[in-house]
PDB file of C-alpha atoms in Angstrom:
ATOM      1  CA  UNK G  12     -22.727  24.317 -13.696  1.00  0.00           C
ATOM      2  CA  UNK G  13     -21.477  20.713 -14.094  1.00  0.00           C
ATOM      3  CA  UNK G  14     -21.327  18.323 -11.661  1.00  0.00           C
ATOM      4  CA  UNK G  15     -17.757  16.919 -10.086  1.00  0.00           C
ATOM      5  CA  UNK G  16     -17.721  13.817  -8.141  1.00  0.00           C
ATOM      6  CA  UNK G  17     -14.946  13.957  -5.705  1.00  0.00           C
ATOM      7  CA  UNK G  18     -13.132  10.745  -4.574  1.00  0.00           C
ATOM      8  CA  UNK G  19     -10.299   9.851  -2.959  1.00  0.00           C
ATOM      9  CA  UNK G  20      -8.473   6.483  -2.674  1.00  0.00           C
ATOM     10  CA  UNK G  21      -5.571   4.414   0.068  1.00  0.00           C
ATOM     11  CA  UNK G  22      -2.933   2.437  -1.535  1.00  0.00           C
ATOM     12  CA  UNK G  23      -2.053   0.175   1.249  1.00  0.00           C
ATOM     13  CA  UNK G  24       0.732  -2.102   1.728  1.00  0.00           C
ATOM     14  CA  UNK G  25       0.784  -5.004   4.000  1.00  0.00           C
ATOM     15  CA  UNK G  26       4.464  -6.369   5.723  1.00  0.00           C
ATOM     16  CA  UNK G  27       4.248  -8.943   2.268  1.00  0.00           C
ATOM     17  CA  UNK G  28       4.729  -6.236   0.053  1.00  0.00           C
ATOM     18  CA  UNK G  29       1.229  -7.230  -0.995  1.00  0.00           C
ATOM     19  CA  UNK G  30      -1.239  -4.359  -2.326  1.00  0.00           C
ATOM     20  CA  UNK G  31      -5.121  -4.169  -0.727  1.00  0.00           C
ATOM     21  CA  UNK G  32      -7.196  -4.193  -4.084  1.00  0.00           C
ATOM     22  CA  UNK G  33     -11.147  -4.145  -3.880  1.00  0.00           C
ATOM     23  CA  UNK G  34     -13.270  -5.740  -6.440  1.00  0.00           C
ATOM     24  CA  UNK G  35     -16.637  -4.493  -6.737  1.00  0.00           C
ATOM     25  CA  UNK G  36     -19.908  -5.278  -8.338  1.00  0.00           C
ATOM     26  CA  UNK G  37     -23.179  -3.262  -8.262  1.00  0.00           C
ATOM     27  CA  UNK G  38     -25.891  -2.250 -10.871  1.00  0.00           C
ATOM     28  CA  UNK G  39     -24.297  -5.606 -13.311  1.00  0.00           C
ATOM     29  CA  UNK G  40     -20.561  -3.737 -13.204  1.00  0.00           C
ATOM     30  CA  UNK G  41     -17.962  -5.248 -11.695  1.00  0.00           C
ATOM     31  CA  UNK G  42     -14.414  -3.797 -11.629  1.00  0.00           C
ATOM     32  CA  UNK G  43     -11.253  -3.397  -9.584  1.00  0.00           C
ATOM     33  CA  UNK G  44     -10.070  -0.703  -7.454  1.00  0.00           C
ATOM     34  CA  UNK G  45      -8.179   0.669  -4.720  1.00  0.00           C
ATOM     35  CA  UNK G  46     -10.465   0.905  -1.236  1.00  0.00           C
ATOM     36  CA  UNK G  47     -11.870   4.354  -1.228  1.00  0.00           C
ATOM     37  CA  UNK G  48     -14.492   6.383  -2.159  1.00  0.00           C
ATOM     38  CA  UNK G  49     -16.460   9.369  -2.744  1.00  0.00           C
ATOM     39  CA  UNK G  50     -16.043  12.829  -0.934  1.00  0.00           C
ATOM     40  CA  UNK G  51     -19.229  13.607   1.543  1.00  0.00           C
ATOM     41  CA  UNK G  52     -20.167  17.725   1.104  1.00  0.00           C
ATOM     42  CA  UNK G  53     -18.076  19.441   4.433  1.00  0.00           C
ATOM     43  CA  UNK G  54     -15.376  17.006   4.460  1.00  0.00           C
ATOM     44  CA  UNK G  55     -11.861  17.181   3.747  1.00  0.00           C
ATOM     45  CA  UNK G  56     -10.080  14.765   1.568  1.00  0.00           C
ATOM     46  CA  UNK G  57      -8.067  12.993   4.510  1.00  0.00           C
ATOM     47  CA  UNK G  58     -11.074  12.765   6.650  1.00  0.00           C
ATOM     48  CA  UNK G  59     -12.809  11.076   3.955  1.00  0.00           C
ATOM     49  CA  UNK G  60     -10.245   8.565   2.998  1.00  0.00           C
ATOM     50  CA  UNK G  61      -9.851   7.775   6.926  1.00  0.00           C
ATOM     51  CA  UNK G  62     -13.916   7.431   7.192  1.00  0.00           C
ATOM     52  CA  UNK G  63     -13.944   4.988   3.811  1.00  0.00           C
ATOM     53  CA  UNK G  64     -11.146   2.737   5.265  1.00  0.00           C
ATOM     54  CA  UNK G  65     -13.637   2.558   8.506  1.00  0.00           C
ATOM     55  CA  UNK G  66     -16.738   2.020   6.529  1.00  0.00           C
ATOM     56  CA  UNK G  67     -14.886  -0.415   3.384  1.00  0.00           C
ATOM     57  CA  UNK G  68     -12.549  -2.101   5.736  1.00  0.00           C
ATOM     58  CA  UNK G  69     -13.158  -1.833   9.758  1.00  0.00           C
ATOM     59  CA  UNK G  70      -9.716  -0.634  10.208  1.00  0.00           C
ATOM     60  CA  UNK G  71      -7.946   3.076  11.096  1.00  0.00           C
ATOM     61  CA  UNK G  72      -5.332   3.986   8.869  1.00  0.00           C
ATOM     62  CA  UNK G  73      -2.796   6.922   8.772  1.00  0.00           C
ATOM     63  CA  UNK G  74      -2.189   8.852   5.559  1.00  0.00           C
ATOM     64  CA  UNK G  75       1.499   8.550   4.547  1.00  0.00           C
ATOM     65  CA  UNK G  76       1.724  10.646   1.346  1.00  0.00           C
ATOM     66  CA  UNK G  77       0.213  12.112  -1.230  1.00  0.00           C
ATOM     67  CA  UNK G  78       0.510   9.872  -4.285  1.00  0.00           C
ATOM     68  CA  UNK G  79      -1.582  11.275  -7.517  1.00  0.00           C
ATOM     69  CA  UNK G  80      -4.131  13.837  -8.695  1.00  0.00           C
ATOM     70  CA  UNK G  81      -6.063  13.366 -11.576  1.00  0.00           C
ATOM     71  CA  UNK G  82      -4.792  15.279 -14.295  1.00  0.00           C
ATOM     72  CA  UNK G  83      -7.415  14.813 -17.125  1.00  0.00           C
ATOM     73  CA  UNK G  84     -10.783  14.666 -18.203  1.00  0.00           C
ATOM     74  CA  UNK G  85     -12.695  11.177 -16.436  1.00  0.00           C
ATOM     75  CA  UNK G  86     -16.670  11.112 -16.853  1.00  0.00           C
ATOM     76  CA  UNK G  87     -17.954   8.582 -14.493  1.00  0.00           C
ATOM     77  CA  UNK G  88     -19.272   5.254 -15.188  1.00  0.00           C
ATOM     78  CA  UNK G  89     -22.438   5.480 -13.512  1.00  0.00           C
ATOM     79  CA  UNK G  90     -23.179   9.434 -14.435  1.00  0.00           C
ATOM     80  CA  UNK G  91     -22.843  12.323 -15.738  1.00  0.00           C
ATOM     81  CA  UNK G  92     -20.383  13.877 -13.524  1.00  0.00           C
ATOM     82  CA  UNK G  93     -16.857  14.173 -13.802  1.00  0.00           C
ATOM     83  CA  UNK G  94     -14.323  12.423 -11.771  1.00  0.00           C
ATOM     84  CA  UNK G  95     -11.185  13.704 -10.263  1.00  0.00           C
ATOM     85  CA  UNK G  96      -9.381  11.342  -7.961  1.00  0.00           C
ATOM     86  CA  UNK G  97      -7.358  11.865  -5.485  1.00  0.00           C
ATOM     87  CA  UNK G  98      -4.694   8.875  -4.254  1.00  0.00           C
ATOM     88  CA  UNK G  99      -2.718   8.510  -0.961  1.00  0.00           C
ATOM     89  CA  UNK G 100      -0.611   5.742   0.314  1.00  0.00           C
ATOM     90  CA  UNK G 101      -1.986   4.963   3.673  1.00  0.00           C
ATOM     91  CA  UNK G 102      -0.358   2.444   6.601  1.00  0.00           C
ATOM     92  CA  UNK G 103      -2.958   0.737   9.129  1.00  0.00           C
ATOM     93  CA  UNK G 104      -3.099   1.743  12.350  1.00  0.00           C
ATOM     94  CA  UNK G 105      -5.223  -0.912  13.759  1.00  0.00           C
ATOM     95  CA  UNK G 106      -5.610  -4.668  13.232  1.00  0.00           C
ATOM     96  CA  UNK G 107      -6.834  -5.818   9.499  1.00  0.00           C
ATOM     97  CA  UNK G 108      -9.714  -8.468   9.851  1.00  0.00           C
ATOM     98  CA  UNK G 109     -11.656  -8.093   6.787  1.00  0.00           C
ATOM     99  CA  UNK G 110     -12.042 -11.260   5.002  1.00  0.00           C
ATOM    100  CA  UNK G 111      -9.674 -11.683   1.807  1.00  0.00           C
ATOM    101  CA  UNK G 112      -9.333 -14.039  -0.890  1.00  0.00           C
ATOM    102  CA  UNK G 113      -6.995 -14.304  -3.878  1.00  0.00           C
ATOM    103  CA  UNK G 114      -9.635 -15.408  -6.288  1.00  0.00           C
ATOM    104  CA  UNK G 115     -10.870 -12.313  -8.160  1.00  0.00           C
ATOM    105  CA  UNK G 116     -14.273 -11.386  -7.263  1.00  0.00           C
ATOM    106  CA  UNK G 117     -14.977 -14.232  -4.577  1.00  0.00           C
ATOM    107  CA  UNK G 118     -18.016 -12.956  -2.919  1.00  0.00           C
ATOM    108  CA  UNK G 119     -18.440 -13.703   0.495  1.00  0.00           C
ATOM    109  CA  UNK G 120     -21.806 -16.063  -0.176  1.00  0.00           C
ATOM    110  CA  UNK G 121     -23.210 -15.236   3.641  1.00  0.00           C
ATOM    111  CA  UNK G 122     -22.800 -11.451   3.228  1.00  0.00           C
ATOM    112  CA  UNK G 123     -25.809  -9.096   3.924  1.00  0.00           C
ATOM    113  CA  UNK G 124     -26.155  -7.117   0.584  1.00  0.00           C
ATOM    114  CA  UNK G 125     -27.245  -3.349   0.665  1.00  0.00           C
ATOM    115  CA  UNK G 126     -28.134  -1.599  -2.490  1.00  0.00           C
ATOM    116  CA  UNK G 127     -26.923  -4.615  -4.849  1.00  0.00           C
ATOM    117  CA  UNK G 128     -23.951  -3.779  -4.148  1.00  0.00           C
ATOM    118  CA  UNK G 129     -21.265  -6.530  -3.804  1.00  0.00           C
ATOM    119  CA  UNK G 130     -17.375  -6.200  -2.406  1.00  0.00           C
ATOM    120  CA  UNK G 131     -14.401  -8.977  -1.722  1.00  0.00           C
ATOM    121  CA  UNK G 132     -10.804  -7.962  -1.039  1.00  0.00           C
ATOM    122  CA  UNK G 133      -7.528  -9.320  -1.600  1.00  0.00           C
ATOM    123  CA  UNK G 134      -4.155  -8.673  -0.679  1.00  0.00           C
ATOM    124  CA  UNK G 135      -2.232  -8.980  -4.610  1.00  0.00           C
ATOM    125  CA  UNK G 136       2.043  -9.307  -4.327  1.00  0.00           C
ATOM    126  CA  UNK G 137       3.420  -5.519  -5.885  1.00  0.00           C
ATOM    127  CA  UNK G 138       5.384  -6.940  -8.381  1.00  0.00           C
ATOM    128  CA  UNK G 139       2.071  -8.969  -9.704  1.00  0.00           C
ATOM    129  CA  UNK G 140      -0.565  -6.412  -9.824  1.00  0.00           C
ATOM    130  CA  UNK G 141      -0.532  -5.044 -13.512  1.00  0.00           C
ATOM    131  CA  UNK G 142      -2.125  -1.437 -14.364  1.00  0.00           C
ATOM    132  CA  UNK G 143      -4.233  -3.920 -16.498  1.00  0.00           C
ATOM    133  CA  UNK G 144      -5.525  -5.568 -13.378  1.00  0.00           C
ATOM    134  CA  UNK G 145      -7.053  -2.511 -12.472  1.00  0.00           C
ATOM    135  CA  UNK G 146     -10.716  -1.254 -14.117  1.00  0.00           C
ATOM    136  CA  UNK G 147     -10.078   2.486 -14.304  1.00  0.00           C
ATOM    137  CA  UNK G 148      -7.534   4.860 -16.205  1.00  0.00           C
ATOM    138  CA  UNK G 149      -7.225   6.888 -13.172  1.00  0.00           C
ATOM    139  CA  UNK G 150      -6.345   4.077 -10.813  1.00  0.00           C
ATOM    140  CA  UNK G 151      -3.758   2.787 -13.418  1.00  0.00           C
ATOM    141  CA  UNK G 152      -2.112   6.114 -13.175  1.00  0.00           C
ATOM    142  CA  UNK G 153      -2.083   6.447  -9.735  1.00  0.00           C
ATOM    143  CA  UNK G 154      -0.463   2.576  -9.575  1.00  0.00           C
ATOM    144  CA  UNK G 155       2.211   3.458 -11.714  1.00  0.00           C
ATOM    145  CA  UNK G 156       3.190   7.045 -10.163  1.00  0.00           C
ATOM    146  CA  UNK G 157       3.293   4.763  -7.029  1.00  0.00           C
ATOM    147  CA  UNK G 158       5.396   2.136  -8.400  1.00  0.00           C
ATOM    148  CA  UNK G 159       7.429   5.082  -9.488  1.00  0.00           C
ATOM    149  CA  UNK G 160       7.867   6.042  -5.539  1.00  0.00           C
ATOM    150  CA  UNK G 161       8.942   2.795  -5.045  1.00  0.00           C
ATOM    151  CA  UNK G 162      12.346   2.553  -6.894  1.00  0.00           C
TER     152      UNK G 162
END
């Protein structure tokens, strides 16, 4: 049997027309992504976006609609497993207070760090945010199918 990794990611979109982008940086990687994450063993795909959002963010969201599937063959970055993402576009449904920047990968210096792990957000205008911008083939898909809804 092989393994899967399930995960499943919010495209969110502020009153701006700005797009929530995480950038990321554990075991010496560091790459861009949508906030989300992977699928815990009993859950369902929604649940699991809404619980990410809480434990990313520390903000509820609604899903809107469903935006992209992964359609082929991703092996994961950090193992063996392969990846199949699953994409949403998501509203908020309760005040956004995380910290953001607009500098790439500005760290919050006074941030408690578990597992090496490092994260900064920032809100990045539609019309800016290039698939290029984003580390992964399957999030660069899933930005322009959403573009696509867009028009």
């Amino acid at each position: 049997m092989f393994p899967f990794n399930v995960r499943v990611y919010g495209i969110l979109i502020n009153e701006k027309e700005e797009v929530l982008i995480s950038d990321e940086r554990t075991e010496n990687v560091s790459f861009t992504k949508f906030p989300g994450g992977g699928l815990e063993y009993g859950e369902g795909l929604l649940e699991a976006l809404i619980r990410e959002y809480q434990e990313e963010c520390a903000f509820d969201i609604n899903v809107v609609k469903h935006i992209y599937t992964t359609d082929f063959y991703e092996k994961s970055s950090f193992n063996d497993s392969q990846i199949i993402s699953i994409y949403y576009q998501v509203k908020n449904t309760s005040a956004i207070q995380i910290r953001t920047t607009t500098k790439a990968f500005d760290f919050d210096p006074n941030e408690i760090v578990e597992d090496n792990k490092r994260q900064s957000f920032r809100w990045v205008p539609v019309p800016v945010l290039r698939t290029a911008d984003l580390t992964f083939k399957t999030d660069q898909v899933a930005w322009t199918e959403f573009l696509k809804t867009l028009k």
